[in-house]
Amino acid sequence: MFDRVDYYPGDPILGLMGEYAKDTNPNKVNLGVGVYYDESGKLPVLECVKTAEQHIANPISPRPYIPMEGLPGNRKACQELLFGKGAKVLEEKRVATIAAIGGSGALKIGAEFINEWLPESKTYVSDPTWGNHISIFEYSNVPVAKYPYYDKVTNSVKFDEMLAFFETLNKNDVLILHPCCHNPTGIDLTQEQWDKALEVIQAKELIPFMDIAYQGFGKDMESDVYAIRKAVDMGLPLFVSNSFSKNLSLYGERVGGLSVVCPTAELAERVFGQLQFTVRRTYSSPPSHGGRIVDIVMNDEALYDQWVGEVYDMRDRIKAMRLKLKSVLEANVPGRNFDYLTSQNGMFSFTGLTPEQVERLKTKFGVYMVGNSRMCVAGLNSSNIDYVANAMAEVLKD
Ligand code: LMR
């Protein structure tokens, strides 16, 4: 019976981690997966997380099942970060929030909800987008298509084309949007562009599904959720998936959340019940450890402030790496424009390298990027940046 099972060629992003681990090149550099490494090339454990871990370990407590929707303090943290402490929409109890197994888990539960309760809707993702957006929605039987987004000639958003495309969509079609640090391009809408896009979304009665995995890595905690809060102010129905993988450096704990903003408290309660039911049928209830860390860090003023500072340090180090890489490349490859390196936001930079150049970087230099030319700038540090810049310069000259 297993003869019929298809071969899985591997994931274009996570698969690179395995290839990188096996590579024996002593100079290898991992710029593939979206993970922040510090100046010494290590995955950091944030100081605020260390404190939270000490609370959890002292004393070591029993591990009961937690509710299907996750820990209350974890859910409150998601809500306050996204919508603002004391936000009217929270006071009105119009947001149904569950803690989820990472941002991917939040997308999956959201996709299942859309499949069940909005069966006529089609979901649209930016061209390009994070590949798993498409996989998760299609695997939940939601039809997925693309909307115009990235203009590789001007290295900006095809804004007018995108809006004109939104105008052609049907009521209740779902748009997956990246409120900040667009993955994979690093190119975000400006606040003025968000205002215009949300007006079209409202006029056409489309449903935004905002996926935010990098809050704090763009401009700052508040500006990065501009689009979310604007959509709420406009009274739009809204899905938001969020992740703490990057901004708490808690990748393996799989902590995220799904929030659905509804027109009334009564509807939010019904939606919440359906989200619980979907969780129950999928994995029953989430694990508790990561949720406890989120709860402890986000609900303690001093730890929260420390956390924000630590996120901004990560953000600033990435920005410094962008500047440095740009100047080394400009010196080594005259005549080519590298402005994109500093105009893009967050962890990623779309380098415009061809698939052959990306492959050569990997095989000849042990420098790993995603095949679509996405580089995780957060993997650069002062010890490897010259090596990477020279390797890029080499393949660009070939
Ligand atoms: C990425 O885009 O590299 C990260 O979000 C990790 C992943 O799961 O793909």
Coordinates of C-alpha atoms and ligand atoms in Angstrom, one line a residue, residues 11-14 17 32-35 104 130-132 183-184 213-214 243 245-246 251 254 347-348 370 374 376, ligand 1:
D11 CA 11.0 22.3 2.3
P12 CA 12.8 25.1 0.5
I13 CA 13.5 26.9 3.7
L14 CA 13.7 24.3 6.5
M17 CA 19.0 23.8 7.7
G32 CA 18.6 30.8 4.9
V33 CA 16.0 30.3 7.6
G34 CA 14.5 33.4 9.3
V35 CA 16.4 33.1 12.6
S104 CA 2.1 28.5 11.5
W130 CA 6.3 33.0 2.5
G131 CA 5.8 29.6 0.8
N132 CA 4.0 28.1 3.8
N183 CA 8.6 37.9 4.0
P184 CA 10.5 37.3 1.7
A213 CA 5.9 37.3 12.8
Y214 CA 8.4 40.1 13.2
S243 CA 4.4 34.7 16.4
S245 CA 9.4 32.8 17.7
K246 CA 11.6 35.7 16.5
Y251 CA 11.7 29.3 17.9
R254 CA 6.3 27.3 19.1
M347 CA 15.3 40.1 8.8
F348 CA 15.1 39.5 5.1
V370 CA 16.7 30.6 0.0
R374 CA 16.1 35.8 0.0
C376 CA 18.4 36.4 6.2
Ligands
LMR1 C1 11.3 31.7 7.5 O1 10.6 32.3 6.7 O2 12.5 31.4 7.3 C2 10.8 31.4 8.9 O3 9.6 31.9 9.1 C3 10.9 30.0 9.3 C4 10.0 29.1 8.5 O4 9.2 28.4 9.2 O5 10.0 29.1 7.3

